[in-house]
Short mmCIF file of C-alpha atoms and ligand atoms in Angstrom, two decimals:
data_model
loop_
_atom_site.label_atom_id
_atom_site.label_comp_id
_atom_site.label_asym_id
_atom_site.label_seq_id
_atom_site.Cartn_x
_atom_site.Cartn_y
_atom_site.Cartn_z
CA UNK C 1 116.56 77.76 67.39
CA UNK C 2 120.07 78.02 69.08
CA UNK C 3 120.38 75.47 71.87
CA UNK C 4 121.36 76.56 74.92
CA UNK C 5 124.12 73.96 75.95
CA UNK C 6 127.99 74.76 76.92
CA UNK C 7 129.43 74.62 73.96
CA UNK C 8 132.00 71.85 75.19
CA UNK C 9 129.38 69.75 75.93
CA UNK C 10 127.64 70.09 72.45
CA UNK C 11 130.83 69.12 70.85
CA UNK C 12 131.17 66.32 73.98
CA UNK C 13 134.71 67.11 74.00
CA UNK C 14 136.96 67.83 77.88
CA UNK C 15 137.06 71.65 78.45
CA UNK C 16 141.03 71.46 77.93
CA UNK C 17 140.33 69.37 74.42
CA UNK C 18 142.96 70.39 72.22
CA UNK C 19 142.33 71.57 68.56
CA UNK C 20 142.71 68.38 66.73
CA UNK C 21 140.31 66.84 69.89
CA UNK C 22 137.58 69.75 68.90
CA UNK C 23 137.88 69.34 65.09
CA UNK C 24 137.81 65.76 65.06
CA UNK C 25 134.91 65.79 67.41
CA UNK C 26 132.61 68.57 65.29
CA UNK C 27 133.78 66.67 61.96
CA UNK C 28 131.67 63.60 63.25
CA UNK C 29 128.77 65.00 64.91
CA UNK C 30 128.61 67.44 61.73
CA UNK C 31 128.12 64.89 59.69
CA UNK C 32 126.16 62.84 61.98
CA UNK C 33 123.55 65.66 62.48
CA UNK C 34 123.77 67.24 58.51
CA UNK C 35 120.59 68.44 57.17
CA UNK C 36 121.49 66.73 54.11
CA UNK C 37 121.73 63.21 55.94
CA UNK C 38 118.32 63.96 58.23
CA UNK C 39 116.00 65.76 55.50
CA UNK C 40 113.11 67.28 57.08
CA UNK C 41 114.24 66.58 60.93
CA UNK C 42 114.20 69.75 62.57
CA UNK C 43 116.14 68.36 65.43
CA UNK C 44 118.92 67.53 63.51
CA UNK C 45 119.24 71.03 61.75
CA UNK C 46 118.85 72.56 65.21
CA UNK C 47 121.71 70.35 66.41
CA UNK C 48 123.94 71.21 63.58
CA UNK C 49 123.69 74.80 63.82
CA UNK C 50 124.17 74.78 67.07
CA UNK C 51 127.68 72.47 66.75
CA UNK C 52 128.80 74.82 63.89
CA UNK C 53 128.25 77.82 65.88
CA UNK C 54 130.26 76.33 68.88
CA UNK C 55 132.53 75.17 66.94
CA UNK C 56 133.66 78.60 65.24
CA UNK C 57 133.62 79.95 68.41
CA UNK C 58 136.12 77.24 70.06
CA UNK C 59 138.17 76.84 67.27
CA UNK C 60 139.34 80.70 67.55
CA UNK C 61 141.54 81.38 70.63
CA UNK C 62 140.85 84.53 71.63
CA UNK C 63 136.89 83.70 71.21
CA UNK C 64 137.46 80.55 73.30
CA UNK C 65 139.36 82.76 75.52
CA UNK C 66 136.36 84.99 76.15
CA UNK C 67 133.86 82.16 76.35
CA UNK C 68 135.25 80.43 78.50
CA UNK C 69 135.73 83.85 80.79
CA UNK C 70 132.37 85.17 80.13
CA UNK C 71 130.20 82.03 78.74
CA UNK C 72 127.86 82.97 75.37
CA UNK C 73 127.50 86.71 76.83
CA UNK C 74 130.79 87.22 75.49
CA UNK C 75 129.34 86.80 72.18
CA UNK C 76 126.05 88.95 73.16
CA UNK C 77 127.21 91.85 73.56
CA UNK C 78 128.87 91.56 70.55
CA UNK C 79 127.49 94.84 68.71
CA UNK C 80 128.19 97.03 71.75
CA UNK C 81 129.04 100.57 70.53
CA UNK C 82 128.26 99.85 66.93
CA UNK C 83 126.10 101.97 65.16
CA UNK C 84 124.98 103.39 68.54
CA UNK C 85 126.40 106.80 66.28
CA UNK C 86 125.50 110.56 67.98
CA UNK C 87 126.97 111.26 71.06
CA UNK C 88 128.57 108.43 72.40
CA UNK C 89 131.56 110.51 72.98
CA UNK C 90 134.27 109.30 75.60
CA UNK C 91 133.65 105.82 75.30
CA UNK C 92 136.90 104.01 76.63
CA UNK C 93 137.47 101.02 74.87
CA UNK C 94 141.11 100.42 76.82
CA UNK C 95 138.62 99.67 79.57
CA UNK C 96 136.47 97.53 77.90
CA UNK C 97 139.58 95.75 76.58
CA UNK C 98 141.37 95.36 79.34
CA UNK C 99 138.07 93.15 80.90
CA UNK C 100 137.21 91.41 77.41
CA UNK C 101 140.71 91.35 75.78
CA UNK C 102 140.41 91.17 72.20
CA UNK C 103 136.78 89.12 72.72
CA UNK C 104 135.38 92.08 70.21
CA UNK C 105 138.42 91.71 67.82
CA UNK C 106 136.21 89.59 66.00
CA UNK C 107 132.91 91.71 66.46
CA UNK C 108 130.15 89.82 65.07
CA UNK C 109 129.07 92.53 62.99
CA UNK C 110 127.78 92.33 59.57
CA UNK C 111 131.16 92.62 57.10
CA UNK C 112 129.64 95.35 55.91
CA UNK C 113 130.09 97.66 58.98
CA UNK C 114 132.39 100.31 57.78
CA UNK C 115 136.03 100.63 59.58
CA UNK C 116 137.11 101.33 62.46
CA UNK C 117 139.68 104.82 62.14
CA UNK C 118 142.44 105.61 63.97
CA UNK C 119 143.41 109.01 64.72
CA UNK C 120 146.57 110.27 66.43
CA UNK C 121 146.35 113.20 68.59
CA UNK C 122 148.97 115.40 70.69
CA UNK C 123 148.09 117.13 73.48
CA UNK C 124 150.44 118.87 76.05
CA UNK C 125 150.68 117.47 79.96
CA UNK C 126 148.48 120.81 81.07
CA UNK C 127 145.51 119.36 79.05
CA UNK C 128 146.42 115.95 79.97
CA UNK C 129 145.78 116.95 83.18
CA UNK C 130 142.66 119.21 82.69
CA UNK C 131 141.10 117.52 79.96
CA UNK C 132 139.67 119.16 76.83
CA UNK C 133 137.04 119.10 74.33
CA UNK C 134 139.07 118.71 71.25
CA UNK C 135 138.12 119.42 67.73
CA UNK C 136 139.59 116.94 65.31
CA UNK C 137 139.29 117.02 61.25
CA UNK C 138 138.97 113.84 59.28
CA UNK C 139 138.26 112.71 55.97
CA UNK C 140 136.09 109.87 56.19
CA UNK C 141 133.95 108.14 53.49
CA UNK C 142 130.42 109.38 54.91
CA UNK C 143 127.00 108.41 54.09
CA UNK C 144 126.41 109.99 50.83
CA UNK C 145 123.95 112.92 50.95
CA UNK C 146 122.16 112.51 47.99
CA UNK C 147 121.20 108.79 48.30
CA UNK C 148 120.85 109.27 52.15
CA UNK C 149 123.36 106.01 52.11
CA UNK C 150 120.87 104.25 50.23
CA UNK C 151 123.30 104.06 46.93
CA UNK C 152 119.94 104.57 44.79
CA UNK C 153 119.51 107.12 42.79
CA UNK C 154 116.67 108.68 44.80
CA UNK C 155 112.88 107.98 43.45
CA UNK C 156 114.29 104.96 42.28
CA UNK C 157 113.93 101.61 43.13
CA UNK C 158 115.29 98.56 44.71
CA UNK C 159 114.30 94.56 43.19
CA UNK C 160 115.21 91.35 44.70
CA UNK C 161 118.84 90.05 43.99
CA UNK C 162 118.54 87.27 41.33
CA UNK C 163 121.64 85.04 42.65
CA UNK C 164 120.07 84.48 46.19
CA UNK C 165 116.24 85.20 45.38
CA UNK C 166 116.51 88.04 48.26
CA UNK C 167 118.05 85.68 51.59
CA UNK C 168 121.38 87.69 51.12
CA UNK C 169 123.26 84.52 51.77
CA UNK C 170 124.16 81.67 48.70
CA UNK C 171 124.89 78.37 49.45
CA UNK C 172 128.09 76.41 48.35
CA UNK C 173 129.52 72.80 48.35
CA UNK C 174 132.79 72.83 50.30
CA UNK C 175 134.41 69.30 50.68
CA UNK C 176 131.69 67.90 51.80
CA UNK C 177 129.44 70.67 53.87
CA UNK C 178 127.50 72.98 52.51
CA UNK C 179 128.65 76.14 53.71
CA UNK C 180 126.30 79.79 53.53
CA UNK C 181 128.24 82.96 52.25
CA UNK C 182 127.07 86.58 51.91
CA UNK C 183 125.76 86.77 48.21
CA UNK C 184 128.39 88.48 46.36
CA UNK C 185 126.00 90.51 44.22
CA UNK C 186 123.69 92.19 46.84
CA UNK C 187 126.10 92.10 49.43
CA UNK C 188 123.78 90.02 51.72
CA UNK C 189 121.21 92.73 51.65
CA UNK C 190 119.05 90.81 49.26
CA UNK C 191 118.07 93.16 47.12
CA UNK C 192 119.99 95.34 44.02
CA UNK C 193 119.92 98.92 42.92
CA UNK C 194 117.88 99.55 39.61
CA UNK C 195 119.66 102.96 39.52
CA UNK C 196 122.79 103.55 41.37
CA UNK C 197 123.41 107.19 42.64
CA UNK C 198 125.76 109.15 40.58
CA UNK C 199 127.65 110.92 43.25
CA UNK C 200 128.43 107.96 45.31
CA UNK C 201 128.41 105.33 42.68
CA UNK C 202 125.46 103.57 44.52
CA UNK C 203 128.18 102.24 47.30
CA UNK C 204 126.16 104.87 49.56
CA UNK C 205 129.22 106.63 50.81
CA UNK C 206 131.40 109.28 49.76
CA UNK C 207 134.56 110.90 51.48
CA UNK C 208 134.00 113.77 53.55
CA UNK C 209 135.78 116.25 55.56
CA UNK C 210 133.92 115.97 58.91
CA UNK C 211 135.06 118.19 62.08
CA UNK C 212 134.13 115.93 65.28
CA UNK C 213 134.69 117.24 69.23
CA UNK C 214 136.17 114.52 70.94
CA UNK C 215 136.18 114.77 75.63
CA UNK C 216 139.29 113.86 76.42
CA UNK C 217 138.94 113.24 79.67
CA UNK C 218 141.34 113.83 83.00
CA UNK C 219 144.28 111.95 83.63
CA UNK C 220 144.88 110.33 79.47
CA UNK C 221 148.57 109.11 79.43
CA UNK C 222 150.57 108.34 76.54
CA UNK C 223 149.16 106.10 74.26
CA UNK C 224 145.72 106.15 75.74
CA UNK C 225 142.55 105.14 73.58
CA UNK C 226 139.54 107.01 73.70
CA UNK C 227 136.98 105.22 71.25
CA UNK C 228 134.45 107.52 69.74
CA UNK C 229 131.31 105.11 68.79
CA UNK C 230 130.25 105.03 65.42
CA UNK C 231 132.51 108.04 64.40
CA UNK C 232 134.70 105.46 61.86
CA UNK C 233 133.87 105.09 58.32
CA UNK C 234 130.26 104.77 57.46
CA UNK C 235 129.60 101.15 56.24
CA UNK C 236 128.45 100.76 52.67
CA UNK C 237 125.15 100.18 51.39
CA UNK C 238 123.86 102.21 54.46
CA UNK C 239 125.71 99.52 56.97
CA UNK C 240 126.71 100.57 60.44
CA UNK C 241 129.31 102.87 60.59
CA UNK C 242 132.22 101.94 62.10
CA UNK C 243 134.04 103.69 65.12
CA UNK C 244 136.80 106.15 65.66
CA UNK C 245 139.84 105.71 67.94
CA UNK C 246 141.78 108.41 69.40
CA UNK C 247 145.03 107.55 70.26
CA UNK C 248 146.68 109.85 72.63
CA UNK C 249 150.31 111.36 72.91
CA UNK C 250 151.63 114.17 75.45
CA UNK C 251 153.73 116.38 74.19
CA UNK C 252 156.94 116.93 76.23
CA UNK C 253 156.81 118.98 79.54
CA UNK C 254 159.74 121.39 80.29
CA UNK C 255 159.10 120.94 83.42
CA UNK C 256 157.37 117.85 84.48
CA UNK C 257 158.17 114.09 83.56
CA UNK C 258 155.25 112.11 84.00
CA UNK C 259 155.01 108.66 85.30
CA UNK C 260 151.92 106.66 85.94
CA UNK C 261 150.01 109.28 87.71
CA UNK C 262 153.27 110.64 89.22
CA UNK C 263 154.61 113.75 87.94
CA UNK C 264 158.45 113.94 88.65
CA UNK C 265 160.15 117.31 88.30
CA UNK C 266 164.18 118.38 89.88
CA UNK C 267 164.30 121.74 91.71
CA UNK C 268 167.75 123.18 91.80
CA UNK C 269 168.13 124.17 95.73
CA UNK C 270 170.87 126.58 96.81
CA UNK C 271 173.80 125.43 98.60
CA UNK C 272 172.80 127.55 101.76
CA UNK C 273 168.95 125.82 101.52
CA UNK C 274 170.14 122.66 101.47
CA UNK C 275 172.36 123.34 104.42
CA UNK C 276 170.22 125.43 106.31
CA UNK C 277 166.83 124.36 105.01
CA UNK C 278 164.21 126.25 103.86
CA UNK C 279 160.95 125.71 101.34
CA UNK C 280 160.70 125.71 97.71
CA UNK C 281 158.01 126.68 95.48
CA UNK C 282 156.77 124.66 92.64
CA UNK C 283 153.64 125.27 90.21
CA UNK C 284 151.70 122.60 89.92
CA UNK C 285 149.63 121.35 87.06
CA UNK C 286 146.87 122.79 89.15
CA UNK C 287 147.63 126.27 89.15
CA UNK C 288 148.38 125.83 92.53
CA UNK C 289 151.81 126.71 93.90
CA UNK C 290 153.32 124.01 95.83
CA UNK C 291 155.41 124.85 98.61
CA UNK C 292 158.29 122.38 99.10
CA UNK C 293 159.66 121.94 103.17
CA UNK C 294 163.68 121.08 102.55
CA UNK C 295 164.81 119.90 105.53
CA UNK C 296 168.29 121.24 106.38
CA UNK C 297 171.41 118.98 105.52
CA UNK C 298 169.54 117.45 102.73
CA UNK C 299 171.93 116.35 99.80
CA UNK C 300 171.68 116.52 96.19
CA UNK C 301 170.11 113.86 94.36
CA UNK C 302 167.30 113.09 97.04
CA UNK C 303 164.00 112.98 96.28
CA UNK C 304 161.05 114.53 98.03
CA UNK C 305 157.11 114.00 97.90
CA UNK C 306 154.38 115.74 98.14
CA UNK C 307 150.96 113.81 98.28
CA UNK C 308 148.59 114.69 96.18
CA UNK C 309 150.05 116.60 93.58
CA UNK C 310 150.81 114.54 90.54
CA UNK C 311 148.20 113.26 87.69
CA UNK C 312 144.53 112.90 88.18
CA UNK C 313 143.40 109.35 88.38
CA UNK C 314 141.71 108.38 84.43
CA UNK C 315 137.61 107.54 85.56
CA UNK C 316 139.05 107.67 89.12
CA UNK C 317 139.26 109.93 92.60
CA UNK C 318 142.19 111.36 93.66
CA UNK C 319 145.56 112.09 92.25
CA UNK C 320 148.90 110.47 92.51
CA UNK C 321 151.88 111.95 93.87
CA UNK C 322 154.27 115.06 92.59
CA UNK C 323 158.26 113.69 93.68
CA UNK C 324 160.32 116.59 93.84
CA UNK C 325 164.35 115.86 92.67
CA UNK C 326 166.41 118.05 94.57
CA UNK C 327 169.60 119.36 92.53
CA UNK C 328 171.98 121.30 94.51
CA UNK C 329 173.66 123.92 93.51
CA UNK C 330 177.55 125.25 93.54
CA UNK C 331 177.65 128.70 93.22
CA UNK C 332 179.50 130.56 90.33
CA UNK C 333 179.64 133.87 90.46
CA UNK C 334 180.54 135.06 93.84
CA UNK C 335 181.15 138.57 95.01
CA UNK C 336 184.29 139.48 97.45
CA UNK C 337 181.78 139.86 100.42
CA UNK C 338 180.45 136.29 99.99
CA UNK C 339 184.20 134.87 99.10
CA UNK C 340 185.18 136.17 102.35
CA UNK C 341 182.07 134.41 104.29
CA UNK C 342 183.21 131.16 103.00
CA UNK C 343 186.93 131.36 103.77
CA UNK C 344 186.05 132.19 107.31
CA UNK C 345 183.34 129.39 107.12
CA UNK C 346 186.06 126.62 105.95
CA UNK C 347 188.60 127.92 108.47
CA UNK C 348 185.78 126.82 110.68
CA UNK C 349 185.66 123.40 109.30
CA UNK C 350 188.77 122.45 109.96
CA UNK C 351 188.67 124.08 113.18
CA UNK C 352 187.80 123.24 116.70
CA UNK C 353 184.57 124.89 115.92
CA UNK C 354 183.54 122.39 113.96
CA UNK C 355 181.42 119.73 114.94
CA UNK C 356 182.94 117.24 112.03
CA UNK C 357 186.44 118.03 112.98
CA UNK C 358 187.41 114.84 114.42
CA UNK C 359 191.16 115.20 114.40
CA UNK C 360 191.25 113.76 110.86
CA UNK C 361 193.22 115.91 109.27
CA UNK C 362 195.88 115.83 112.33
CA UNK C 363 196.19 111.96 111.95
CA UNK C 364 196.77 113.06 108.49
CA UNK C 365 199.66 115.10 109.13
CA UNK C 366 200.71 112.48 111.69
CA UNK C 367 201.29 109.68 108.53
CA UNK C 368 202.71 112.20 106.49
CA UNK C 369 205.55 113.37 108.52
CA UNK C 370 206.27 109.26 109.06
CA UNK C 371 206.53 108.94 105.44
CA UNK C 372 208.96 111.56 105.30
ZN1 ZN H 1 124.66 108.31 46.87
ZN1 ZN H 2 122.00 88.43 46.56
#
């Protein structure tokens, strides 16, 4: 019965109308086009449900947000994920998000789809890189066993709710519409329990310890959100279950910092590498060991990068980069041998050997003895 029409032009308001503009404008055609008004015209019923419905959408931001992005197929796909239950493991909502923003906040499921969980989980930078099949315990209200989620007692039966005569939906006078609600004594299924189970109460659900593998895939960074479908609580009455969130945290590295999909680590260099050059060796993530050129002279505090070494790319190819700090260090603990060395080599600094002399320290000696 829905009419296909942009939903702007159904409520014949400007696509930048305003909320007063949109509420004004569904107020009159509402009660233009009310069933109550136009008894028996189909056309007018079709009309009305069709201004109601794009009115609820246009009056909600983030839903006229998404429509006008994605038009009614916003709306559509509006059960995606739900009750799809098994294995829809690794599901990534953030991407899905990221595209619909919060179109799904408002779902149109049934309200009786159980709830969505959230469940934190640590997991070191190694994994984070690798990935892992994790095992993760929850207690979750569960479809009860005995009833099968039915909530009757089983062999029993089921009759036709009273209050609604079976539609699931009662109808009330608000202002001056008649608005539909879910029936609040069958829940909008229609129809009542003549004997409720005893271990669930006849709610169909009971809490349950439940151990569920979760992929976490490649490449999750902090705060990452890895939606497991239909995983959440189970919805009562036998309703659609709702789904499971992992939220992710890394554990800290001792070696690696992570940015992004760069991993940033220092690497104290000896005074004689630095000034000499030489190579360094890092292990990688990987398992690989990642051989570092220093190029001589190079001072502390520099950074150096090697391609290809850092985080894998989440649902990507490649990997970003590793950048390498370098830290030099002064020695401590010398022996007489290598105290020796370095006398003779600053003798050569300030000598004519030395390529930096550059008379400084005679210009030096020059002011001084003027001053005095
Ligand atoms: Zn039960
Ligand atoms: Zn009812």
């Amino acid at each position: 019965m829905s009419l296909d029409i942009d939903y702007y032009e159904l409520l014949e308001v400007e696509r930048s109308a305003d909320e007063k503009t949109l509420k004004s404008s569904y107020r009159r055609l509402a009660m233009e086009c009310h069933p109550d008004r136009n008894p028996g015209c189909d056309k007018s019923e079709a009309k009305f449900k069709a201004i109601s419905e794009a009115y609820d959408v246009l009056k909600d931001p983030q839903k006229r947000a998404a429509y006008d992005r994605l038009g009614k197929a916003a709306f559509e796909n509006g059960g995606m994920g739900g009750g799809q239950g098994g294995a829809g493991f690794g599901d990534f909502s953030d991407i899905f998000e990221s595209f619909f923003g919060d179109a799904f906040g408002g779902r149109q499921r049934g309200p009786a789809r159980g709830a969505d969980l959230r469940y934190d989980l640590e997991i070191s930078l190694d994994e984070a890189f690798h990935g892992k099949d994790a095992e993760i315990t929850i207690d979750v209200a569960s479809a009860c066993g005995t009833c099968e989620g039915t909530g009757a007692t089983p062999g029993s039966g089921k009759r036709r709710c009273n209050l609604c005569g079976g539609h699931g939906k009662v109808r009330a006078q608000q202002g001056f519409f008649v608005v539909e609600r879910t029936c609040p004594t069958c829940h909008g299924r229609g129809e009542v329990i003549e004997d409720p189970c005893n271990v669930c109460g006849g709610e169909g659900r009971v809490d349950e310890r439940k151990t569920i593998s979760v992929n976490i895939p490649p490449g999750v960074d902090e705060g990452t959100r890895i939606r497991v479908a239909g995983k959440g609580e189970a919805g009562p009455y036998g309703a659609a279950a709702g789904d499971l969130y992992i939220f992710i945290h890394l554990a800290r590295h001792k070696v690696f910092e992570r940015d992004g999909t760069t991993l940033f680590c220092r690497a104290p260099v000896s005074f004689t590498t630095a000034s000499l050059g030489g190579e360094i060796r890092i292990p990688g993530l990987d398992g690989a060991e990642h051989i570092i050129l220093v190029p001589e002279g190079i001072q502390s505090g520099k950074q150096l990068r090697q391609r290809g070494a850092g985080m894998p790319v989440l649902q990507g190819r490649g990997r970003g980069d590793m950048v390498i700090q370098i830290d030099v260090e002064t020695p401590t603990r010398l022996t007489a041998r290598q105290k020796e060395l370095l006398r003779e080599f600053r003798e050569t600094e300030t000598g004519a050997e030395s390529p930096q002399s550059s008379g400084f320290f005679d210009r030096l000696k020059g002011i001084w003895d003027d001053l005095t």
